[in-house]
mmCIF file with all atom_site columns, C-alpha atoms in Angstrom:
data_model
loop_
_atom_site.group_PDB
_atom_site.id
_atom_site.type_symbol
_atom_site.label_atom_id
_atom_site.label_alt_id
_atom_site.label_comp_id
_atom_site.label_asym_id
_atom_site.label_entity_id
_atom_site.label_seq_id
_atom_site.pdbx_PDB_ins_code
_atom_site.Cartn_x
_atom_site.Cartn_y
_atom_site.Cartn_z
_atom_site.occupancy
_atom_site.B_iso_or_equiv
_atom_site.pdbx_formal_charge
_atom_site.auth_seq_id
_atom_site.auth_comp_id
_atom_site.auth_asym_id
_atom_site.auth_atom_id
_atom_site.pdbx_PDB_model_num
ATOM 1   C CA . UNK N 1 1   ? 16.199  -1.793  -8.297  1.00 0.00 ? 177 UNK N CA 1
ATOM 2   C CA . UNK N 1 2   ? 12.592  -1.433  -7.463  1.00 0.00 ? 178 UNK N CA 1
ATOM 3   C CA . UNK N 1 3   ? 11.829  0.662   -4.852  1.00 0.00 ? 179 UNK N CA 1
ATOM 4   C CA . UNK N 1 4   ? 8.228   0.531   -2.840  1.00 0.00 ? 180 UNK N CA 1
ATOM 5   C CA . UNK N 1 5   ? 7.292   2.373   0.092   1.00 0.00 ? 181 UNK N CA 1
ATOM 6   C CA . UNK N 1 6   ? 7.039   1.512   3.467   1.00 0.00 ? 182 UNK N CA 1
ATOM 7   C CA . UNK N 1 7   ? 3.485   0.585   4.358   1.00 0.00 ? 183 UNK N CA 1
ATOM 8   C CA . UNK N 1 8   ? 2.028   1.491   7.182   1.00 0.00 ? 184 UNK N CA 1
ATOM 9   C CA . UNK N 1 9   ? 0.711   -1.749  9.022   1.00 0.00 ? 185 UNK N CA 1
ATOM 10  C CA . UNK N 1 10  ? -1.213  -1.714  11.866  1.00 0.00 ? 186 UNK N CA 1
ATOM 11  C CA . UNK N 1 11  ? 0.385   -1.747  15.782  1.00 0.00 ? 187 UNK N CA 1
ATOM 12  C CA . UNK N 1 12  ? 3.539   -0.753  13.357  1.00 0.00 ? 188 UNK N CA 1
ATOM 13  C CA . UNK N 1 13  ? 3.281   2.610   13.653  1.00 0.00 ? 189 UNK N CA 1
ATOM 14  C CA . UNK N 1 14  ? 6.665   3.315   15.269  1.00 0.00 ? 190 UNK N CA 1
ATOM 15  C CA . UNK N 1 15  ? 8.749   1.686   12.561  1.00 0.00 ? 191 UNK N CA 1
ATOM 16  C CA . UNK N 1 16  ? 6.487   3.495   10.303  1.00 0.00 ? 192 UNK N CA 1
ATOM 17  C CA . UNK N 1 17  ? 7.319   6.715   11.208  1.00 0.00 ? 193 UNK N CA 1
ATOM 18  C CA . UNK N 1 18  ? 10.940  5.828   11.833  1.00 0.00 ? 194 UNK N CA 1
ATOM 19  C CA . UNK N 1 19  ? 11.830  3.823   8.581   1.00 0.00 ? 195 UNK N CA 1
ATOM 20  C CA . UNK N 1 20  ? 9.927   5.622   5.873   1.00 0.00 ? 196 UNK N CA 1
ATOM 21  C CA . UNK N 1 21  ? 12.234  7.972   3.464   1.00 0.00 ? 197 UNK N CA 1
ATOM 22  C CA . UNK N 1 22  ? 10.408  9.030   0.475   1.00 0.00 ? 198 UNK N CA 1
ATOM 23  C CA . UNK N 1 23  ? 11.408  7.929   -3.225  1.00 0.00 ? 199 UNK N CA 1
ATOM 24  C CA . UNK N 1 24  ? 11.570  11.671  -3.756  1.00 0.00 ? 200 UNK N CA 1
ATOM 25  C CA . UNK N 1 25  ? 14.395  12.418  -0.750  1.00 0.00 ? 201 UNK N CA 1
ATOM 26  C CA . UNK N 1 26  ? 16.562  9.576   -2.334  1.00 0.00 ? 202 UNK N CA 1
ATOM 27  C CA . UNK N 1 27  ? 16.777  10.889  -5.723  1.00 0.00 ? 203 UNK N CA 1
ATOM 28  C CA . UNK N 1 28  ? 20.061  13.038  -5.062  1.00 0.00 ? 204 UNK N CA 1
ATOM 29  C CA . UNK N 1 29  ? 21.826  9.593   -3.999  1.00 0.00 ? 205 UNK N CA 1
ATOM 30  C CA . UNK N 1 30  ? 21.580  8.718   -8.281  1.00 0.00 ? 206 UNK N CA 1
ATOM 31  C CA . UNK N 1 31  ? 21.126  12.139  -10.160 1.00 0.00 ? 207 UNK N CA 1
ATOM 32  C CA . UNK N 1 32  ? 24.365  12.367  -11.375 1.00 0.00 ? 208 UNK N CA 1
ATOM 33  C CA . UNK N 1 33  ? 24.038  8.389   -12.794 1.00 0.00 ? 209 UNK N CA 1
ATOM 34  C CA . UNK N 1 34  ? 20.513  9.111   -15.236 1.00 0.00 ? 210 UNK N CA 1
ATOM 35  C CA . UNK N 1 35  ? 20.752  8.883   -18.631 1.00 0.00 ? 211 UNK N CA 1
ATOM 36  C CA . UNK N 1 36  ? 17.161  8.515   -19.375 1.00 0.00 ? 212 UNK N CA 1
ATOM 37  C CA . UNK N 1 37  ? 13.725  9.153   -17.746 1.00 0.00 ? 213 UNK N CA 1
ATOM 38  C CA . UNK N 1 38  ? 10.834  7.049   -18.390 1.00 0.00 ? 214 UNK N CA 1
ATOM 39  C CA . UNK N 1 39  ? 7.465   8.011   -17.539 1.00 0.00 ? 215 UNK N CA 1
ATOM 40  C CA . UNK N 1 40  ? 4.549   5.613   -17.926 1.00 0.00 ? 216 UNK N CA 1
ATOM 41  C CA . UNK N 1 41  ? 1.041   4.681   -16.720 1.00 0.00 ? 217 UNK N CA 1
ATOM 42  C CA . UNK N 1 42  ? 0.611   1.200   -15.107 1.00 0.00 ? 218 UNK N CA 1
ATOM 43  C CA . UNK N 1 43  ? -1.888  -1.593  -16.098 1.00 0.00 ? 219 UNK N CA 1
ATOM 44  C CA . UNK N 1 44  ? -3.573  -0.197  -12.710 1.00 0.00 ? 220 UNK N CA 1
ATOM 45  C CA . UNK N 1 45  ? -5.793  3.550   -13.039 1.00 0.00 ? 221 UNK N CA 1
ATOM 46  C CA . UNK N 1 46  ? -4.096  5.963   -11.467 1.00 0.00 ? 222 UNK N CA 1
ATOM 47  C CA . UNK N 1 47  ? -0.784  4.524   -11.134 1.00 0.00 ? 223 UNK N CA 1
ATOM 48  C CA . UNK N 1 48  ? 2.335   5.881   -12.888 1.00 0.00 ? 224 UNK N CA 1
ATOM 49  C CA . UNK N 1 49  ? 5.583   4.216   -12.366 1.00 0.00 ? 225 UNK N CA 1
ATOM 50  C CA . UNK N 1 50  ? 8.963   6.667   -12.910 1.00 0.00 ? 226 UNK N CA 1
ATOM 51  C CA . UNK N 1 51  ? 11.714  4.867   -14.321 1.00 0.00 ? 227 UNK N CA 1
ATOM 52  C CA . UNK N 1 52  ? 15.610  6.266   -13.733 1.00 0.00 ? 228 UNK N CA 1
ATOM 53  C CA . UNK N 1 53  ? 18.027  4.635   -16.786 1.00 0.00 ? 229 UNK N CA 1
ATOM 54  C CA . UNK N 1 54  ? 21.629  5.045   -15.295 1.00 0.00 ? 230 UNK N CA 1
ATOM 55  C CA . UNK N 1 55  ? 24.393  4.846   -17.108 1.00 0.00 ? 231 UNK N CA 1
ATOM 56  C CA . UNK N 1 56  ? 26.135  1.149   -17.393 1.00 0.00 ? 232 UNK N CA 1
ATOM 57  C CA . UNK N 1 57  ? 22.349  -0.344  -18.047 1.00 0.00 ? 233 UNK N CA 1
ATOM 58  C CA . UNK N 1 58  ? 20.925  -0.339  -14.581 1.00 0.00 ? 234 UNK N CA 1
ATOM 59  C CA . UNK N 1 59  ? 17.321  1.367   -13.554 1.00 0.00 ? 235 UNK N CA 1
ATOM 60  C CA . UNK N 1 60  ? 15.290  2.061   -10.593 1.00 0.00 ? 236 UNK N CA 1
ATOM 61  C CA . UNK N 1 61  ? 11.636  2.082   -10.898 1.00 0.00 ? 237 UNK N CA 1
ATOM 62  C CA . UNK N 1 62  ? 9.405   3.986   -8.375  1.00 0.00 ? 238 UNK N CA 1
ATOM 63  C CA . UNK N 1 63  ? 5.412   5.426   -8.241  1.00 0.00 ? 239 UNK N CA 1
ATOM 64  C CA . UNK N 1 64  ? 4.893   8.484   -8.770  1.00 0.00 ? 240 UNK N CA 1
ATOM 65  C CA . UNK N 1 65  ? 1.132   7.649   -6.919  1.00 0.00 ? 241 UNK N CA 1
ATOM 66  C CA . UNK N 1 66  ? -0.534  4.509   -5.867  1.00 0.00 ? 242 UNK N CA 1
ATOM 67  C CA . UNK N 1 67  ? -4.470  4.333   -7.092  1.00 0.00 ? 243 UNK N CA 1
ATOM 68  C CA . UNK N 1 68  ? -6.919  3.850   -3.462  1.00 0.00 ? 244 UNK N CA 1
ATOM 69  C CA . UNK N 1 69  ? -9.517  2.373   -5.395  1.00 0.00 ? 245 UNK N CA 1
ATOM 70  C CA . UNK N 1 70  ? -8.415  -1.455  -5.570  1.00 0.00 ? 246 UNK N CA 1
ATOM 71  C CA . UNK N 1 71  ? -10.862 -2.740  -3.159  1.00 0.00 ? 247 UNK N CA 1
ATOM 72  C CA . UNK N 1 72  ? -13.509 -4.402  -6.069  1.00 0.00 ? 248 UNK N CA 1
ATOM 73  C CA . UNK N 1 73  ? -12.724 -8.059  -5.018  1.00 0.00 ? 249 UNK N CA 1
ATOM 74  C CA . UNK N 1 74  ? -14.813 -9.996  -2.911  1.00 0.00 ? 250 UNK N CA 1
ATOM 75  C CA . UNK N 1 75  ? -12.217 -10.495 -0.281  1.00 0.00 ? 251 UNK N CA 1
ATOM 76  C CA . UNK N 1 76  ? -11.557 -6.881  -0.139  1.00 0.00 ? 252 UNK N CA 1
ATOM 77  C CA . UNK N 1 77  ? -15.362 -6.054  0.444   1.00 0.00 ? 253 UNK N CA 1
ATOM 78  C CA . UNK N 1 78  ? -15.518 -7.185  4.354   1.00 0.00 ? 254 UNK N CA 1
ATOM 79  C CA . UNK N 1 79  ? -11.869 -6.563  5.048   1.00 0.00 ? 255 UNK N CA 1
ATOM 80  C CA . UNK N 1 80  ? -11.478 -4.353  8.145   1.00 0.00 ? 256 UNK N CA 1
ATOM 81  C CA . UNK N 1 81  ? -8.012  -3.053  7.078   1.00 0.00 ? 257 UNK N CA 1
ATOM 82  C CA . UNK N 1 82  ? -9.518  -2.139  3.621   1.00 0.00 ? 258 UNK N CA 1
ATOM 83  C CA . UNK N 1 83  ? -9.231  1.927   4.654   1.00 0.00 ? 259 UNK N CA 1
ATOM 84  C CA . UNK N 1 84  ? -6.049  1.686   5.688   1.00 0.00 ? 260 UNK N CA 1
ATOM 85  C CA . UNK N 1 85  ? -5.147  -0.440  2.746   1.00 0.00 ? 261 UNK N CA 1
ATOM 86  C CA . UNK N 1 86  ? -3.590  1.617   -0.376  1.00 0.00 ? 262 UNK N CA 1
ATOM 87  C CA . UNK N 1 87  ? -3.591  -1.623  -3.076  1.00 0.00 ? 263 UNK N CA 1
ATOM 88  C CA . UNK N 1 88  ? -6.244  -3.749  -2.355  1.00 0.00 ? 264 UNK N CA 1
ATOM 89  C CA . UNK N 1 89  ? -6.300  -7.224  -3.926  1.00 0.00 ? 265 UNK N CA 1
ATOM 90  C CA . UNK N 1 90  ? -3.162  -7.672  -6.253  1.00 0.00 ? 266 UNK N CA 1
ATOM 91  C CA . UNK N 1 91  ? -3.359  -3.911  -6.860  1.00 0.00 ? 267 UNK N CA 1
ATOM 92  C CA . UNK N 1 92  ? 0.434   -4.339  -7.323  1.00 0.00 ? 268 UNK N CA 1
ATOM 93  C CA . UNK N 1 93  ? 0.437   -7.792  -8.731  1.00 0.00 ? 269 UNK N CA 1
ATOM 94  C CA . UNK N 1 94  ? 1.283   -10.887 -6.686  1.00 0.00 ? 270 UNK N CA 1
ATOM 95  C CA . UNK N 1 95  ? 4.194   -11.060 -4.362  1.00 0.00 ? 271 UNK N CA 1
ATOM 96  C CA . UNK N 1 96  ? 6.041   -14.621 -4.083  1.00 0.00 ? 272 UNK N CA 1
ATOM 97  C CA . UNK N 1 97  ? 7.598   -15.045 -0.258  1.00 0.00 ? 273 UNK N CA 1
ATOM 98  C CA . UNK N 1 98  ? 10.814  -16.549 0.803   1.00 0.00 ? 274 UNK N CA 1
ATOM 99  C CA . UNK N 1 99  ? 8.301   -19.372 2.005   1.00 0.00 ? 275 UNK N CA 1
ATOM 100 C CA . UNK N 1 100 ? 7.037   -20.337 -1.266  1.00 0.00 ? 276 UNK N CA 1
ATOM 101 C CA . UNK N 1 101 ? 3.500   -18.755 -0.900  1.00 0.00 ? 277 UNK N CA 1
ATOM 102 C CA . UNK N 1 102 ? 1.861   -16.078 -2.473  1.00 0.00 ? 278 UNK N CA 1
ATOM 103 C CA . UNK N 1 103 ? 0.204   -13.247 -1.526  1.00 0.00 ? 279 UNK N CA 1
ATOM 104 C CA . UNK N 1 104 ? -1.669  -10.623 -3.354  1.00 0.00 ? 280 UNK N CA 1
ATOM 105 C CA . UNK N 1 105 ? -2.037  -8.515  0.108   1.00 0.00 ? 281 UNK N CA 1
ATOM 106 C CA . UNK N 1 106 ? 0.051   -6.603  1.736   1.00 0.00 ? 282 UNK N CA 1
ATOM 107 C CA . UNK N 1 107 ? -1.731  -6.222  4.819   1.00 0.00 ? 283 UNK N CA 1
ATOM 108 C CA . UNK N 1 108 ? -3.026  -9.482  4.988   1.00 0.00 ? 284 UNK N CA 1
ATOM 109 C CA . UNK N 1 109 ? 0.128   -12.307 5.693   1.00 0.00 ? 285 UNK N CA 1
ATOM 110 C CA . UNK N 1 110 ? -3.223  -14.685 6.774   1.00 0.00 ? 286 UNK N CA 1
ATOM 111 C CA . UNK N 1 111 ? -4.378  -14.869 3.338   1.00 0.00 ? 287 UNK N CA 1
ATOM 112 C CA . UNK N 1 112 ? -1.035  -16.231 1.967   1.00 0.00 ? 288 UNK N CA 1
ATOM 113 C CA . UNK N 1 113 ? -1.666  -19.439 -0.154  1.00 0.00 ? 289 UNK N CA 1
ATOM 114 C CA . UNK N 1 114 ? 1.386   -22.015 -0.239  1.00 0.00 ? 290 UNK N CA 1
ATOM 115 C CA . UNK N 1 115 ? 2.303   -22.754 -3.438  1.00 0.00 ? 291 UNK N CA 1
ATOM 116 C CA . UNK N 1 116 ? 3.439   -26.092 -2.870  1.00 0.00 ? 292 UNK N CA 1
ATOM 117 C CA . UNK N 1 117 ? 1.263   -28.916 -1.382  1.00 0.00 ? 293 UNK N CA 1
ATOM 118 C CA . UNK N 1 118 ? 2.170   -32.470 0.471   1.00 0.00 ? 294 UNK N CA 1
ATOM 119 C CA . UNK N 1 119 ? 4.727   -34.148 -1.719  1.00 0.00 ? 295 UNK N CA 1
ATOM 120 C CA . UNK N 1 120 ? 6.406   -30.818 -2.989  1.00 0.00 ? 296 UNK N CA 1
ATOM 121 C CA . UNK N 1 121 ? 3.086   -30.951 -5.837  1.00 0.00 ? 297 UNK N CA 1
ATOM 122 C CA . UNK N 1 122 ? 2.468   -26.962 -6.962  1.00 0.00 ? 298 UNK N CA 1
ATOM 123 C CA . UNK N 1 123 ? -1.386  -26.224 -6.355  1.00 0.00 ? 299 UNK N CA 1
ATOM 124 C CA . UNK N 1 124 ? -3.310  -26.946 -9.136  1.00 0.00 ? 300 UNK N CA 1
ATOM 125 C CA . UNK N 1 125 ? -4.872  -24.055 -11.448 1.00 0.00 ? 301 UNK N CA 1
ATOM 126 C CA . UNK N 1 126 ? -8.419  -24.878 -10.343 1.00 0.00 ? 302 UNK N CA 1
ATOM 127 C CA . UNK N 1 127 ? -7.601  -23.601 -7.157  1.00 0.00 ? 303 UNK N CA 1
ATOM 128 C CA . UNK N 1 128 ? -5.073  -20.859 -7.670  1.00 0.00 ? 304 UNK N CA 1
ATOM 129 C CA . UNK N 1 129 ? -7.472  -18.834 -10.409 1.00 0.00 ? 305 UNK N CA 1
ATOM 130 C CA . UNK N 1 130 ? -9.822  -18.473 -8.161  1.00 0.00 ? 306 UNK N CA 1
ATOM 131 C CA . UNK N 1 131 ? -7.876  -17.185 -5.354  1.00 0.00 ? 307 UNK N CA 1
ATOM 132 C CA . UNK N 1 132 ? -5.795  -14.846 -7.562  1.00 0.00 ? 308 UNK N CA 1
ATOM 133 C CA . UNK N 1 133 ? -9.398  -13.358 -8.302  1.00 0.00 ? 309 UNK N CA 1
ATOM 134 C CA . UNK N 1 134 ? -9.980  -12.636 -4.550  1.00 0.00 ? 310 UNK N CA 1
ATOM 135 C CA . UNK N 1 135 ? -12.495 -15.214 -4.150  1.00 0.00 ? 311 UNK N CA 1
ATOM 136 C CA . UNK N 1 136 ? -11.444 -16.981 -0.850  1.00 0.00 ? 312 UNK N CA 1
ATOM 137 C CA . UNK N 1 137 ? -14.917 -18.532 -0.101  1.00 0.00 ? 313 UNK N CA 1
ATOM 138 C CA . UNK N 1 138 ? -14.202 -22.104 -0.471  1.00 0.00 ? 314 UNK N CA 1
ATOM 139 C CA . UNK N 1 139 ? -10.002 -21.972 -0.993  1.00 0.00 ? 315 UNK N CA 1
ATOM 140 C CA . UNK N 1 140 ? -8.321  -23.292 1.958   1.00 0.00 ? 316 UNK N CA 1
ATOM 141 C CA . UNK N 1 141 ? -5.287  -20.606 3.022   1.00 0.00 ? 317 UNK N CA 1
ATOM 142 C CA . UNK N 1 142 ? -3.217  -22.903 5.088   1.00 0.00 ? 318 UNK N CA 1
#
């Protein structure tokens, strides 16, 4: 199990404030199950992921922080959201939706790219690099 906080989003800020539990608060709920602890720095700076073994081969995976300095693609640079944004561009990797697009922002649904194209064809490399690398400038999102 992977667990990620609750962002805050904006005009969310009720179910914010009433849905967020930290990762530290739920630890009691699996103490007794640990065998091991992993500790270990991310592919991101300052991000450290915590890793509880239980016993019987399961594992939840948390951060310990999330880095705030994410923001170096282009996209990123004249985002208005960008100071309330705590990943920036793929700063967590790319998230795949229930609706078969992709989206490396978690505060920006609008800049989803479908993955699949008329006649169920997967969009083509030439323009999925480019988006992956936060450069929307000529990549249709929609």
């Amino acid at each position: 199990m992977r667990l990620y906080d609750v962002l805050w989003m904006p005009n969310q800020e009720d179910q914010f404030l009433r849905n967020h539990i930290s990762w530290q608060e739920m630890t009691g709920l699996w103490a007794d199950r640990v065998e091991r602890i992993t500790v270990w720095s991310y592919g991101l700076p300052g991000r450290i992921n915590i890793v509880f073994w239980l016993h019987g081969g399961g594992s939840i995976e948390t951060n310990v922080n999330a880095p705030k300095v994410q923001h170096t693609a282009p996209v990123c640079q004249q985002c208005s959201l960008k100071d309330a944004c705590a990943e920036g561009w793929m700063g967590c990797g790319i998230r795949v939706t229930a609706d078969r697009k992709v989206t490396p922002c978690v505060l920006r649904p609008d800049l989803a790219l479908p993955l699949l194209r008329g006649g169920n064809q997967y969009v083509e490399p030439a323009v999925l690099n480019p988006y992956l690398s936060g450069h929307l400038d000529t990549i249709p999102t929609h």
